[in-house]
C-alpha positions as semicolon CSV with decimal commas, in nm:
position;residue;x (nm);y (nm);z (nm)
1;X;-3,050;0,169;-3,652
2;X;-2,884;0,180;-3,330
3;X;-2,467;0,308;-3,341
4;X;-2,296;0,009;-3,227
5;X;-2,073;0,108;-2,923
6;X;-1,680;0,176;-2,990
7;X;-1,493;-0,146;-2,908
8;X;-1,224;-0,180;-2,653
9;X;-0,879;-0,167;-2,709
10;X;-0,657;-0,269;-2,433
11;X;-0,272;-0,174;-2,415
12;X;-0,022;-0,345;-2,230
13;X;0,358;-0,280;-2,133
14;X;0,484;-0,642;-2,217
15;X;0,726;-0,866;-2,066
16;X;0,982;-1,136;-2,116
17;X;0,769;-1,333;-1,852
18;X;0,551;-1,573;-2,040
19;X;0,284;-1,645;-1,752
20;X;0,273;-1,236;-1,678
21;X;0,213;-1,210;-2,067
22;X;-0,034;-1,476;-2,069
23;X;-0,225;-1,324;-1,769
24;X;-0,280;-1,015;-1,963
25;X;-0,449;-1,214;-2,254
26;X;-0,639;-1,406;-2,027
27;X;-0,731;-1,070;-1,877
28;X;-0,865;-0,945;-2,207
29;X;-1,053;-1,283;-2,282
30;X;-1,244;-1,238;-1,952
31;X;-1,329;-0,884;-2,023
32;X;-1,451;-0,938;-2,347
33;X;-1,638;-1,262;-2,177
34;X;-1,812;-1,047;-1,932
35;X;-1,879;-0,788;-2,208
36;X;-2,060;-0,946;-2,524
37;X;-2,189;-0,645;-2,642
38;X;-1,877;-0,467;-2,697
39;X;-1,569;-0,633;-2,953
40;X;-1,261;-0,663;-2,719
41;X;-0,891;-0,715;-2,824
42;X;-0,576;-0,649;-2,645
43;X;-0,196;-0,591;-2,747
44;X;0,181;-0,518;-2,634
45;X;0,354;-0,196;-2,674
46;X;0,674;-0,448;-2,694
47;X;0,825;-0,797;-2,594
48;X;0,509;-0,955;-2,625
49;X;0,270;-1,088;-2,858
50;X;0,052;-1,001;-2,986
51;X;0,147;-0,661;-3,052
52;X;-0,071;-0,359;-3,020
53;X;-0,110;-0,323;-3,403
54;X;-0,227;-0,668;-3,459
55;X;-0,484;-0,609;-3,222
56;X;-0,599;-0,312;-3,403
57;X;-0,636;-0,512;-3,729
58;X;-0,810;-0,783;-3,558
59;X;-1,075;-0,517;-3,436
60;X;-1,106;-0,379;-3,819
61;X;-1,132;-0,718;-3,943
62;X;-1,469;-0,798;-3,719
63;X;-1,596;-0,415;-3,880
64;X;-1,505;-0,188;-3,606
65;X;-1,447;0,156;-3,722
66;X;-1,446;0,306;-3,393
67;X;-1,288;0,222;-3,078
68;X;-1,161;0,370;-2,743
69;X;-0,809;0,224;-2,601
70;X;-0,747;0,184;-2,211
71;X;-0,383;0,150;-2,105
72;X;-0,338;-0,111;-1,884
73;X;-0,090;0,045;-1,661
74;X;-0,098;0,210;-1,310
75;X;0,105;0,511;-1,393
76;X;0,155;0,704;-1,667
77;X;0,490;0,720;-1,760
78;X;0,679;0,680;-2,130
79;X;0,401;0,423;-2,262
80;X;0,107;0,570;-2,171
81;X;0,253;0,906;-2,264
82;X;0,415;0,867;-2,592
83;X;0,443;0,479;-2,685
84;X;0,082;0,398;-2,671
85;X;-0,047;0,751;-2,879
86;X;0,234;0,742;-3,130
87;X;0,131;0,333;-3,172
88;X;-0,248;0,449;-3,253
89;X;-0,136;0,723;-3,483
90;X;0,039;0,484;-3,706
91;X;-0,287;0,224;-3,670
92;X;-0,488;0,528;-3,800
93;X;-0,287;0,604;-4,074
94;X;-0,270;0,209;-4,194
95;X;-0,671;0,178;-4,149
96;X;-0,818;0,497;-4,312
97;X;-1,194;0,555;-4,172
98;X;-1,110;0,406;-3,790
99;X;-1,112;0,671;-3,522
100;X;-1,047;0,617;-3,139
101;X;-1,043;0,748;-2,770
102;X;-0,737;0,730;-2,564
103;X;-0,816;0,657;-2,174
104;X;-0,615;0,731;-1,877
105;X;-0,418;0,499;-1,670
106;X;-0,548;0,300;-1,376
107;X;-0,375;0,418;-1,032
108;X;-0,429;0,533;-0,821
109;X;-0,795;0,421;-0,794
110;X;-0,914;0,394;-0,471
111;X;-1,067;0,028;-0,593
112;X;-0,735;-0,057;-0,650
113;X;-0,637;0,089;-0,320
114;X;-0,839;-0,185;-0,132
115;X;-0,664;-0,501;-0,342
116;X;-0,378;-0,377;-0,249
117;X;-0,511;-0,363;0,141
118;X;-0,648;-0,687;0,085
119;X;-0,275;-0,810;-0,010
120;X;-0,158;-0,681;0,265
121;X;-0,404;-0,859;0,471
122;X;-0,298;-1,203;0,279
123;X;0,064;-1,115;0,340
124;X;0,016;-1,093;0,714
125;X;-0,192;-1,421;0,745
126;X;-0,555;-1,218;0,799
127;X;-0,470;-1,109;1,162
128;X;-0,467;-0,747;1,054
129;X;-0,787;-0,618;0,960
130;X;-0,822;-0,307;1,183
131;X;-0,590;-0,009;1,262
132;X;-0,498;-0,142;1,585
133;X;-0,355;-0,429;1,443
134;X;-0,153;-0,279;1,185
135;X;0,019;-0,006;1,411
136;X;0,364;-0,171;1,408
137;X;0,321;-0,266;1,001
138;X;0,524;-0,057;0,768
139;X;0,486;-0,144;0,377
140;X;0,703;-0,090;0,112
141;X;0,528;-0,024;-0,199
142;X;0,748;-0,113;-0,490
143;X;0,666;-0,008;-0,831
144;X;0,800;-0,023;-1,148
145;X;1,011;0,320;-1,175
146;X;1,070;0,513;-1,458
147;X;1,265;0,800;-1,562
148;X;0,999;1,030;-1,609
149;X;0,956;1,223;-1,229
150;X;0,587;1,249;-1,295
151;X;0,536;0,878;-1,315
152;X;0,753;0,779;-1,024
153;X;0,531;1,096;-0,845
154;X;0,238;0,888;-0,892
155;X;0,408;0,588;-0,685
156;X;0,468;0,817;-0,391
157;X;0,110;0,970;-0,407
158;X;-0,046;0,577;-0,426
159;X;0,180;0,501;-0,104
160;X;0,012;0,815;0,046
161;X;-0,328;0,753;-0,030
162;X;-0,270;0,352;0,139
163;X;-0,148;0,494;0,448
164;X;-0,412;0,756;0,466
165;X;-0,683;0,650;0,722
166;X;-0,552;0,235;0,751
167;X;-0,393;0,243;0,992
168;X;-0,025;0,144;0,912
169;X;0,277;0,243;1,084
170;X;0,405;0,363;0,724
171;X;0,378;0,343;0,370
172;X;0,717;0,403;0,209
173;X;0,784;0,428;-0,173
174;X;1,072;0,240;-0,355
175;X;1,122;0,093;-0,709
176;X;1,264;-0,170;-0,891
177;X;1,421;0,000;-1,147
178;X;1,536;0,325;-1,349
179;X;1,457;0,487;-1,032
180;X;1,580;0,543;-0,654
181;X;1,575;0,418;-0,371
182;X;1,588;0,114;-0,491
183;X;1,405;-0,214;-0,273
184;X;1,753;-0,286;-0,009
185;X;1,739;0,117;0,012
186;X;1,398;0,114;0,078
187;X;1,392;-0,137;0,305
188;X;1,716;0,007;0,521
189;X;1,495;0,346;0,531
190;X;1,187;0,154;0,699
191;X;1,445;-0,023;0,968
192;X;1,611;0,345;1,017
193;X;1,231;0,409;1,063
194;X;1,172;0,194;1,357
195;X;0,984;-0,075;1,197
196;X;0,982;-0,420;1,326
197;X;0,720;-0,570;1,090
198;X;0,787;-0,489;0,700
199;X;0,503;-0,570;0,396
200;X;0,711;-0,522;0,068
201;X;0,397;-0,458;-0,146
202;X;0,468;-0,499;-0,551
203;X;0,275;-0,212;-0,725
204;X;0,214;-0,389;-1,051
205;X;-0,079;-0,545;-1,204
206;X;0,017;-0,913;-1,300
207;X;0,352;-1,129;-1,225
208;X;0,625;-1,093;-1,439
209;X;1,042;-1,031;-1,408
210;X;1,006;-0,736;-1,232
211;X;0,750;-0,828;-0,942
212;X;1,001;-1,157;-0,895
213;X;1,298;-0,959;-0,917
214;X;1,091;-0,708;-0,594
215;X;1,030;-1,082;-0,432
216;X;1,401;-1,212;-0,478
217;X;1,542;-0,871;-0,354
218;X;1,278;-0,850;-0,043
219;X;1,399;-1,206;0,046
220;X;1,800;-1,176;0,035
221;X;1,751;-0,853;0,238
222;X;1,514;-1,034;0,518
223;X;1,822;-1,333;0,504
224;X;2,030;-1,062;0,599
225;X;1,796;-0,899;0,892
226;X;1,690;-1,167;1,073
227;X;1,591;-0,969;1,381
228;X;1,260;-0,811;1,150
229;X;0,970;-1,000;1,038
230;X;0,983;-0,976;0,687
231;X;0,729;-1,060;0,371
232;X;0,640;-1,008;0,029
233;X;0,251;-0,947;-0,097
234;X;0,129;-1,082;-0,398
235;X;0,048;-0,843;-0,707
236;X;-0,283;-0,687;-0,788
237;X;-0,401;-0,947;-1,008
238;X;-0,714;-0,976;-1,253
239;X;-0,962;-0,899;-0,957
240;X;-1,318;-0,787;-0,991
241;X;-1,224;-0,453;-0,910
242;X;-0,952;-0,430;-1,196
243;X;-1,186;-0,541;-1,444
244;X;-1,496;-0,311;-1,343
245;X;-1,203;-0,001;-1,331
246;X;-1,085;-0,113;-1,712
247;X;-1,487;-0,055;-1,825
248;X;-1,478;0,235;-1,598
249;X;-1,167;0,383;-1,793
250;X;-1,352;0,281;-2,120
251;X;-1,676;0,489;-2,059
252;X;-1,465;0,759;-1,947
253;X;-1,319;0,800;-2,307
254;X;-1,578;0,697;-2,467
255;X;-1,786;0,980;-2,311
256;X;-1,450;1,238;-2,336
257;X;-1,499;1,296;-1,932
258;X;-1,146;1,273;-1,864
259;X;-1,130;1,398;-1,558
260;X;-0,741;1,438;-1,300
261;X;-0,757;1,360;-0,991
262;X;-1,149;1,280;-0,870
263;X;-1,074;0,910;-0,799
264;X;-0,906;1,013;-0,499
265;X;-1,056;1,312;-0,378
266;X;-1,240;1,312;-0,049
267;X;-1,488;1,492;-0,119
268;X;-1,631;1,288;-0,418
269;X;-1,502;0,931;-0,282
270;X;-1,542;0,757;0,065
271;X;-1,137;0,717;0,164
272;X;-1,068;0,512;0,495
273;X;-1,109;0,780;0,759
274;X;-1,239;1,065;0,538
275;X;-1,616;0,924;0,457
276;X;-1,786;1,243;0,615
277;X;-1,638;1,464;0,369
278;X;-1,801;1,326;0,069
279;X;-2,046;1,558;-0,086
280;X;-1,956;1,838;0,206
281;X;-1,979;2,215;0,005
282;X;-1,629;2,402;0,084
283;X;-1,628;2,761;0,132
284;X;-1,330;3,009;0,020
285;X;-1,078;2,932;0,278
286;X;-0,750;3,116;0,406
287;X;-0,409;2,894;0,430
288;X;-0,192;3,042;0,708
289;X;0,099;2,967;0,559
290;X;0,019;3,183;0,210
291;X;0,143;3,514;0,388
292;X;-0,186;3,649;0,452
293;X;-0,333;3,602;0,142
294;X;-0,711;3,471;0,158
295;X;-0,851;3,298;-0,135
296;X;-1,116;3,517;-0,288
297;X;-1,434;3,358;-0,450
298;X;-1,311;3,353;-0,753
299;X;-1,063;3,043;-0,627
300;X;-1,393;2,871;-0,421
301;X;-1,446;2,533;-0,465
302;X;-1,818;2,363;-0,440
303;X;-1,676;2,008;-0,348
304;X;-2,002;1,905;-0,273
305;X;-2,146;1,905;-0,627
306;X;-1,819;1,860;-0,780
307;X;-1,803;2,148;-0,980
308;X;-1,432;2,226;-0,992
309;X;-1,255;2,029;-1,246
310;X;-0,943;1,996;-1,083
């Protein structure tokens, strides 16, 4: 008898916005439709129904004993690092006999960067599809914001990866809550850097109170700066790339293949402007800023076979 694959449990932030909560629930239902071979359920850490514990109970009632939990979150902040693992540990006590693997957050994955690029093109009317068309476009990528510096740094990383090879004049990071710079300050900075066309890009999966706050703050700042072309793009949304990425994270968790930053490694993934680096073998090399220190053979990486584990 073949052992059934582990079920898929999707863990969400939670929101007071009913449309945002329904977008999550609809996304979970679509995952279930696309993967009838898997039991799929989803729940929230806070603010919205169903709670994560109820989703686990639903899976147990369906006869599930093993599952993989994937945080439907772009960055690894307090929820992904602490709240979800604590909730899963509680559920293991409530339901003796279950076991689970825990996946990693979603971003900054190249597939999501492609969706963000698409949202920028849409905001600009579809007329900026080449680097030459984008030379005067500055992007303000706005994340949720966290008290965790590592989580905020991931938004900076996403901004840099979105800028690399795509031809935008710049991609600046900002945050809508808990962290600086906020949206108005971020827009001020873009203007001081000489931006004439600015697109504010919410780094959010679904609609909600915070993405709407980003839009309102953008509109308020734009009204006070009529000399600039300022637009706000849409959130990522339930795109096919997002559905596929959740399944990629599920597969990683089930196989125990939880790599670090391979998603954005130019030697593994074809990133815009660096496609020729994929698969290249790497030799031990010298960094001129390292005070004459040479990398010995024990520090050499062979990215072509991706033998390093990051």
